[in-house]
mmCIF file of C-alpha atoms and ligand atoms in Angstrom:
data_model
loop_
_atom_site.group_PDB
_atom_site.id
_atom_site.type_symbol
_atom_site.label_atom_id
_atom_site.label_comp_id
_atom_site.label_asym_id
_atom_site.label_seq_id
_atom_site.Cartn_x
_atom_site.Cartn_y
_atom_site.Cartn_z
ATOM 1 C CA MET A 1262 -23.583 20.609 39.541
ATOM 2 C CA ALA A 1263 -27.321 19.966 39.838
ATOM 3 C CA VAL A 1264 -28.774 21.151 43.138
ATOM 4 C CA LYS A 1265 -30.762 18.388 44.857
ATOM 5 C CA GLU A 1266 -34.264 19.415 45.850
ATOM 6 C CA SER A 1267 -35.578 19.048 49.349
ATOM 7 C CA ILE A 1268 -37.952 16.152 49.875
ATOM 8 C CA ARG A 1269 -40.168 15.044 52.701
ATOM 9 C CA LEU A 1270 -38.502 12.827 55.241
ATOM 10 C CA GLN A 1271 -40.913 9.918 54.747
ATOM 11 C CA LYS A 1272 -40.289 9.994 50.976
ATOM 12 C CA TYR A 1273 -36.523 10.066 51.570
ATOM 13 C CA LEU A 1274 -36.787 7.040 53.884
ATOM 14 C CA ALA A 1275 -38.827 5.228 51.231
ATOM 15 C CA GLN A 1276 -36.093 5.958 48.669
ATOM 16 C CA CYS A 1277 -33.573 4.545 51.124
ATOM 17 C CA GLY A 1278 -35.502 1.263 51.109
ATOM 18 C CA ILE A 1279 -36.518 1.537 54.747
ATOM 19 C CA ALA A 1280 -40.248 1.041 54.156
ATOM 20 C CA SER A 1281 -43.196 2.463 52.260
ATOM 21 C CA ARG A 1282 -43.867 6.153 52.899
ATOM 22 C CA ARG A 1283 -46.816 5.292 55.132
ATOM 23 C CA LYS A 1284 -44.786 2.920 57.287
ATOM 24 C CA ALA A 1285 -41.903 5.426 57.341
ATOM 25 C CA GLU A 1286 -44.303 7.965 58.879
ATOM 26 C CA GLU A 1287 -44.902 5.512 61.731
ATOM 27 C CA TYR A 1288 -41.143 5.135 62.243
ATOM 28 C CA ILE A 1289 -40.777 8.929 62.317
ATOM 29 C CA SER A 1290 -43.467 9.422 64.948
ATOM 30 C CA ALA A 1291 -41.991 6.537 66.964
ATOM 31 C CA GLY A 1292 -38.752 8.559 67.273
ATOM 32 C CA ARG A 1293 -36.603 6.126 65.267
ATOM 33 C CA VAL A 1294 -35.390 8.763 62.786
ATOM 34 C CA LYS A 1295 -32.767 11.464 63.297
ATOM 35 C CA VAL A 1296 -31.880 14.325 60.996
ATOM 36 C CA ASN A 1297 -28.448 15.813 61.559
ATOM 37 C CA GLY A 1298 -28.235 14.069 64.907
ATOM 38 C CA THR A 1299 -31.621 15.167 66.275
ATOM 39 C CA VAL A 1300 -34.720 12.984 66.593
ATOM 40 C CA VAL A 1301 -37.440 14.310 64.315
ATOM 41 C CA ARG A 1302 -41.044 13.268 64.897
ATOM 42 C CA LEU A 1303 -42.677 15.459 62.276
ATOM 43 C CA ALA A 1304 -43.311 13.569 59.038
ATOM 44 C CA GLY A 1305 -43.513 16.815 57.025
ATOM 45 C CA THR A 1306 -39.862 17.691 57.753
ATOM 46 C CA THR A 1307 -37.853 18.091 54.566
ATOM 47 C CA VAL A 1308 -34.285 16.985 53.876
ATOM 48 C CA VAL A 1309 -31.809 17.380 51.043
ATOM 49 C CA GLU A 1310 -29.867 14.356 49.824
ATOM 50 C CA GLY A 1311 -26.135 14.818 50.296
ATOM 51 C CA VAL A 1312 -26.662 17.768 52.648
ATOM 52 C CA ASP A 1313 -28.678 16.385 55.554
ATOM 53 C CA ARG A 1314 -27.585 13.286 57.453
ATOM 54 C CA VAL A 1315 -30.549 10.987 58.039
ATOM 55 C CA GLN A 1316 -30.339 8.091 60.489
ATOM 56 C CA PHE A 1317 -32.774 5.250 61.035
ATOM 57 C CA ASP A 1318 -32.278 3.339 64.273
ATOM 58 C CA ASN A 1319 -28.988 5.231 64.609
ATOM 59 C CA LYS A 1320 -27.647 4.040 61.240
ATOM 60 C CA THR A 1321 -27.073 6.549 58.456
ATOM 61 C CA VAL A 1322 -29.241 5.775 55.441
ATOM 62 C CA THR A 1323 -28.835 6.842 51.818
ATOM 63 C CA PRO A 1324 -31.065 6.310 48.768
ATOM 64 C CA GLU A 1325 -30.928 2.847 47.223
ATOM 65 C CA THR A 1326 -29.366 2.695 43.799
ATOM 66 C CA THR A 1327 -30.455 -0.827 42.857
ATOM 67 C CA LEU A 1328 -34.056 -1.819 43.369
ATOM 68 C CA PHE A 1329 -35.126 -5.414 43.958
ATOM 69 C CA TYR A 1330 -38.559 -7.020 43.733
ATOM 70 C CA TYR A 1331 -39.483 -10.506 44.925
ATOM 71 C CA LEU A 1332 -42.666 -12.524 45.180
ATOM 72 C CA LEU A 1333 -42.575 -14.899 48.128
ATOM 73 C CA ASN A 1334 -44.919 -17.785 48.852
ATOM 74 C CA LYS A 1335 -45.013 -17.183 52.601
ATOM 75 C CA PRO A 1336 -45.516 -20.234 54.797
ATOM 76 C CA LYS A 1337 -47.480 -20.119 58.055
ATOM 77 C CA GLY A 1338 -45.333 -19.381 61.101
ATOM 78 C CA TYR A 1339 -43.501 -16.326 59.725
ATOM 79 C CA VAL A 1340 -44.027 -12.707 60.743
ATOM 80 C CA THR A 1341 -44.257 -10.095 57.978
ATOM 81 C CA THR A 1342 -41.657 -7.760 59.465
ATOM 82 C CA VAL A 1343 -37.913 -7.430 59.124
ATOM 83 C CA SER A 1344 -37.250 -8.233 62.777
ATOM 84 C CA ASP A 1345 -39.376 -9.606 65.587
ATOM 85 C CA PRO A 1346 -38.921 -8.700 69.253
ATOM 86 C CA GLN A 1347 -40.332 -12.135 70.180
ATOM 87 C CA GLY A 1348 -37.684 -13.873 68.062
ATOM 88 C CA ARG A 1349 -40.144 -15.544 65.695
ATOM 89 C CA PRO A 1350 -39.024 -16.308 62.119
ATOM 90 C CA VAL A 1351 -39.415 -13.295 59.794
ATOM 91 C CA VAL A 1352 -40.228 -13.332 56.082
ATOM 92 C CA THR A 1353 -36.947 -11.707 55.052
ATOM 93 C CA ASP A 1354 -35.153 -14.854 56.322
ATOM 94 C CA LEU A 1355 -36.632 -16.627 53.296
ATOM 95 C CA ILE A 1356 -34.866 -14.451 50.676
ATOM 96 C CA LYS A 1357 -31.440 -15.956 50.486
ATOM 97 C CA ASP A 1358 -29.793 -14.369 47.454
ATOM 98 C CA CYS A 1359 -30.234 -10.640 48.105
ATOM 99 C CA ASP A 1360 -27.964 -8.423 50.196
ATOM 100 C CA ALA A 1361 -30.218 -5.369 49.925
ATOM 101 C CA ARG A 1362 -32.393 -4.406 52.827
ATOM 102 C CA LEU A 1363 -35.815 -5.729 51.715
ATOM 103 C CA PHE A 1364 -39.105 -5.165 53.477
ATOM 104 C CA PRO A 1365 -42.536 -6.739 52.970
ATOM 105 C CA VAL A 1366 -45.272 -4.782 51.220
ATOM 106 C CA GLY A 1367 -48.209 -4.851 53.597
ATOM 107 C CA ARG A 1368 -48.834 -7.778 55.879
ATOM 108 C CA LEU A 1369 -50.076 -11.316 56.091
ATOM 109 C CA ASP A 1370 -51.020 -12.795 59.457
ATOM 110 C CA PHE A 1371 -48.601 -15.200 61.184
ATOM 111 C CA ASP A 1372 -50.918 -18.089 60.292
ATOM 112 C CA THR A 1373 -51.721 -16.910 56.735
ATOM 113 C CA GLU A 1374 -49.705 -18.175 53.806
ATOM 114 C CA GLY A 1375 -49.263 -17.100 50.222
ATOM 115 C CA ALA A 1376 -48.244 -14.211 48.005
ATOM 116 C CA LEU A 1377 -46.144 -11.499 49.598
ATOM 117 C CA ILE A 1378 -44.076 -8.918 47.732
ATOM 118 C CA LEU A 1379 -40.738 -7.893 49.223
ATOM 119 C CA THR A 1380 -38.731 -4.982 47.879
ATOM 120 C CA ASN A 1381 -36.406 -2.132 48.771
ATOM 121 C CA ASP A 1382 -38.474 0.237 46.590
ATOM 122 C CA GLY A 1383 -40.482 2.318 49.022
ATOM 123 C CA GLU A 1384 -42.228 4.191 46.217
ATOM 124 C CA LEU A 1385 -43.610 1.009 44.626
ATOM 125 C CA ALA A 1386 -44.629 -0.270 48.066
ATOM 126 C CA GLN A 1387 -46.516 2.975 48.620
ATOM 127 C CA LYS A 1388 -48.247 2.659 45.241
ATOM 128 C CA ILE A 1389 -49.340 -0.933 45.893
ATOM 129 C CA GLN A 1390 -50.746 -0.070 49.300
ATOM 130 C CA HIS A 1391 -52.313 3.307 48.591
ATOM 131 C CA PRO A 1392 -56.124 2.942 48.561
ATOM 132 C CA SER A 1393 -56.416 5.111 45.423
ATOM 133 C CA HIS A 1394 -54.799 2.347 43.309
ATOM 134 C CA GLU A 1395 -57.330 -0.250 44.507
ATOM 135 C CA VAL A 1396 -54.899 -3.136 43.977
ATOM 136 C CA ASN A 1397 -56.892 -6.367 44.075
ATOM 137 C CA LYS A 1398 -55.762 -9.123 46.392
ATOM 138 C CA THR A 1399 -57.183 -12.595 45.946
ATOM 139 C CA TYR A 1400 -57.413 -15.097 48.788
ATOM 140 C CA GLU A 1401 -58.492 -18.691 49.158
ATOM 141 C CA ALA A 1402 -60.170 -19.205 52.496
ATOM 142 C CA VAL A 1403 -61.279 -22.457 54.061
ATOM 143 C CA VAL A 1404 -64.235 -21.517 56.223
ATOM 144 C CA TYR A 1405 -66.391 -23.397 58.715
ATOM 145 C CA GLY A 1406 -69.712 -24.615 57.359
ATOM 146 C CA HIS A 1407 -71.295 -24.052 53.980
ATOM 147 C CA PRO A 1408 -72.074 -20.399 53.351
ATOM 148 C CA GLY A 1409 -75.183 -19.901 51.249
ATOM 149 C CA LYS A 1410 -75.547 -17.517 48.324
ATOM 150 C CA ALA A 1411 -77.211 -14.815 50.418
ATOM 151 C CA ARG A 1412 -74.356 -14.743 52.902
ATOM 152 C CA LEU A 1413 -71.707 -14.538 50.179
ATOM 153 C CA GLN A 1414 -73.758 -11.830 48.511
ATOM 154 C CA GLN A 1415 -73.465 -9.807 51.731
ATOM 155 C CA LEU A 1416 -69.681 -9.892 51.369
ATOM 156 C CA GLU A 1417 -69.984 -8.914 47.714
ATOM 157 C CA THR A 1418 -72.011 -5.808 48.427
ATOM 158 C CA GLY A 1419 -70.197 -4.845 51.625
ATOM 159 C CA ILE A 1420 -70.693 -5.402 55.318
ATOM 160 C CA ILE A 1421 -70.073 -3.234 58.355
ATOM 161 C CA LEU A 1422 -66.730 -3.920 60.049
ATOM 162 C CA ASP A 1423 -65.592 -1.654 62.880
ATOM 163 C CA GLY A 1424 -68.301 0.846 61.998
ATOM 164 C CA ALA A 1425 -67.358 1.179 58.307
ATOM 165 C CA LYS A 1426 -68.728 -0.559 55.223
ATOM 166 C CA THR A 1427 -66.288 -2.780 53.345
ATOM 167 C CA ALA A 1428 -65.854 -2.057 49.632
ATOM 168 C CA PRO A 1429 -67.538 -4.451 47.192
ATOM 169 C CA ALA A 1430 -65.732 -7.794 46.935
ATOM 170 C CA LYS A 1431 -65.778 -10.681 44.474
ATOM 171 C CA VAL A 1432 -66.640 -13.940 46.211
ATOM 172 C CA ALA A 1433 -67.054 -17.502 44.963
ATOM 173 C CA LEU A 1434 -67.720 -20.820 46.634
ATOM 174 C CA ILE A 1435 -65.232 -23.219 45.064
ATOM 175 C CA LYS A 1436 -65.744 -26.464 46.896
ATOM 176 C CA LYS A 1437 -67.787 -27.899 49.754
ATOM 177 C CA MET A 1438 -66.010 -30.330 52.093
ATOM 178 C CA SER A 1439 -67.755 -32.281 54.878
ATOM 179 C CA SER A 1440 -67.739 -29.514 57.498
ATOM 180 C CA THR A 1441 -65.921 -26.697 55.734
ATOM 181 C CA SER A 1442 -65.921 -24.875 52.386
ATOM 182 C CA LEU A 1443 -63.242 -23.449 50.140
ATOM 183 C CA CYS A 1444 -64.046 -19.894 49.051
ATOM 184 C CA ARG A 1445 -62.223 -17.417 46.836
ATOM 185 C CA ILE A 1446 -62.460 -13.735 47.679
ATOM 186 C CA THR A 1447 -60.964 -10.694 45.943
ATOM 187 C CA ILE A 1448 -60.761 -7.375 47.783
ATOM 188 C CA HIS A 1449 -58.759 -4.221 47.309
ATOM 189 C CA GLU A 1450 -58.849 -3.015 50.887
ATOM 190 C CA GLY A 1451 -56.245 -4.146 53.385
ATOM 191 C CA LYS A 1452 -57.528 -3.661 56.903
ATOM 192 C CA LYS A 1453 -56.021 -5.839 59.608
ATOM 193 C CA HIS A 1454 -57.509 -9.380 59.566
ATOM 194 C CA GLN A 1455 -59.952 -8.164 56.936
ATOM 195 C CA VAL A 1456 -60.747 -11.478 55.256
ATOM 196 C CA LYS A 1457 -61.040 -13.332 58.556
ATOM 197 C CA ASN A 1458 -63.276 -10.616 59.964
ATOM 198 C CA MET A 1459 -65.467 -10.565 56.859
ATOM 199 C CA PHE A 1460 -66.173 -14.299 56.968
ATOM 200 C CA LYS A 1461 -66.606 -14.220 60.741
ATOM 201 C CA ALA A 1462 -69.193 -11.469 60.314
ATOM 202 C CA ILE A 1463 -71.337 -13.710 58.109
ATOM 203 C CA GLY A 1464 -71.064 -16.617 60.574
ATOM 204 C CA HIS A 1465 -68.405 -18.663 58.746
ATOM 205 C CA PRO A 1466 -65.034 -18.192 60.485
ATOM 206 C CA VAL A 1467 -61.876 -18.884 58.496
ATOM 207 C CA THR A 1468 -59.869 -21.984 59.411
ATOM 208 C CA SER A 1469 -57.030 -21.350 56.974
ATOM 209 C CA LEU A 1470 -56.137 -18.543 54.618
ATOM 210 C CA LYS A 1471 -53.880 -18.156 51.621
ATOM 211 C CA ARG A 1472 -53.301 -15.138 49.371
ATOM 212 C CA THR A 1473 -52.978 -16.331 45.801
ATOM 213 C CA ALA A 1474 -52.531 -13.085 43.842
ATOM 214 C CA TYR A 1475 -51.984 -9.346 43.776
ATOM 215 C CA GLY A 1476 -53.956 -8.093 40.775
ATOM 216 C CA LYS A 1477 -53.078 -10.490 37.940
ATOM 217 C CA LEU A 1478 -49.736 -11.437 39.495
ATOM 218 C CA SER A 1479 -50.359 -14.867 40.934
ATOM 219 C CA LEU A 1480 -48.278 -17.417 42.767
ATOM 220 C CA ASN A 1481 -48.836 -20.042 40.088
ATOM 221 C CA LYS A 1482 -46.566 -22.936 40.948
ATOM 222 C CA LEU A 1483 -44.157 -21.080 43.234
ATOM 223 C CA PRO A 1484 -43.463 -23.597 46.018
ATOM 224 C CA LEU A 1485 -44.273 -22.691 49.621
ATOM 225 C CA GLY A 1486 -41.309 -20.960 51.278
ATOM 226 C CA ASN A 1487 -39.740 -20.008 47.916
ATOM 227 C CA ALA A 1488 -39.351 -16.597 46.316
ATOM 228 C CA ARG A 1489 -38.827 -15.465 42.759
ATOM 229 C CA LYS A 1490 -37.566 -12.196 41.311
ATOM 230 C CA LEU A 1491 -40.179 -10.050 39.591
ATOM 231 C CA SER A 1492 -39.689 -8.632 36.110
ATOM 232 C CA PRO A 1493 -41.061 -5.245 35.003
ATOM 233 C CA SER A 1494 -43.952 -7.051 33.284
ATOM 234 C CA ASP A 1495 -44.743 -8.940 36.509
ATOM 235 C CA ILE A 1496 -44.871 -5.616 38.312
ATOM 236 C CA LYS A 1497 -47.343 -4.247 35.761
ATOM 237 C CA LYS A 1498 -49.631 -7.229 36.448
ATOM 238 C CA ILE A 1499 -50.027 -6.140 40.076
ATOM 239 C CA PHE A 1500 -52.093 -3.179 38.881
ATOM 240 C CA LEU A 1501 -54.301 -5.094 36.408
HETATM 241 N N1 URA B 1223 -56.960 -10.902 55.722
HETATM 242 C C1 URA B 1223 -56.752 -11.553 56.890
HETATM 243 O O1 URA B 1223 -57.662 -11.732 57.670
HETATM 244 N N2 URA B 1223 -55.515 -12.008 57.136
HETATM 245 C C2 URA B 1223 -54.467 -11.849 56.301
HETATM 246 O O2 URA B 1223 -53.363 -12.290 56.608
HETATM 247 C C3 URA B 1223 -54.704 -11.180 55.094
HETATM 248 C C4 URA B 1223 -55.956 -10.705 54.827
#
């Protein structure tokens, strides 16, 4: 019989479909994970599948055998978590035909709509979110006023947000309306409220925001509130 190797707790939790490795580390330090009945707060702890009993929120978890991948067109008014202490609607409510425990990859604000990947594959989630993969995310933002070329250029080269320079972005002005403009922006970073903060920093706050694509995987005609299963070739497009 093959001997299972020991793996880090956060990687094990990712394989169990709990979350990406990074998010699993947060759960570990929050005291939500037990190994053999004892709360473990050290992410470096190692476990062996089939030998150690791992619990998340007091439920025993085991590695997922079937992996699922969905692209959701998230409407406004949903939280990108699997449960919400305030009782607001959560994005997983919108996936009707899957019994697996799915979680969202990254986040979209409550009032942001658009492309959101949900999966039970913690390793893929980790890959999409890890800065080294520089996965592009494209957004359409309606902003106040009519930003001029120089302002948009500032976003393209990088601006200082919270003391750090943002990575170069691709930005285009698509359409001018009477008091607002529609802009498209592609970034590979994913700091909290990043797009809103970037436009605010150049004096053109966002009035509504939609993510239209991860890499070359776009929403196309997926209706708002609907989800579709992703094929292996769709998944490849995320990294293009
Ligand atoms: N940037 C934001 O400001 N909000 C989002 O929801 C996503 C990116």
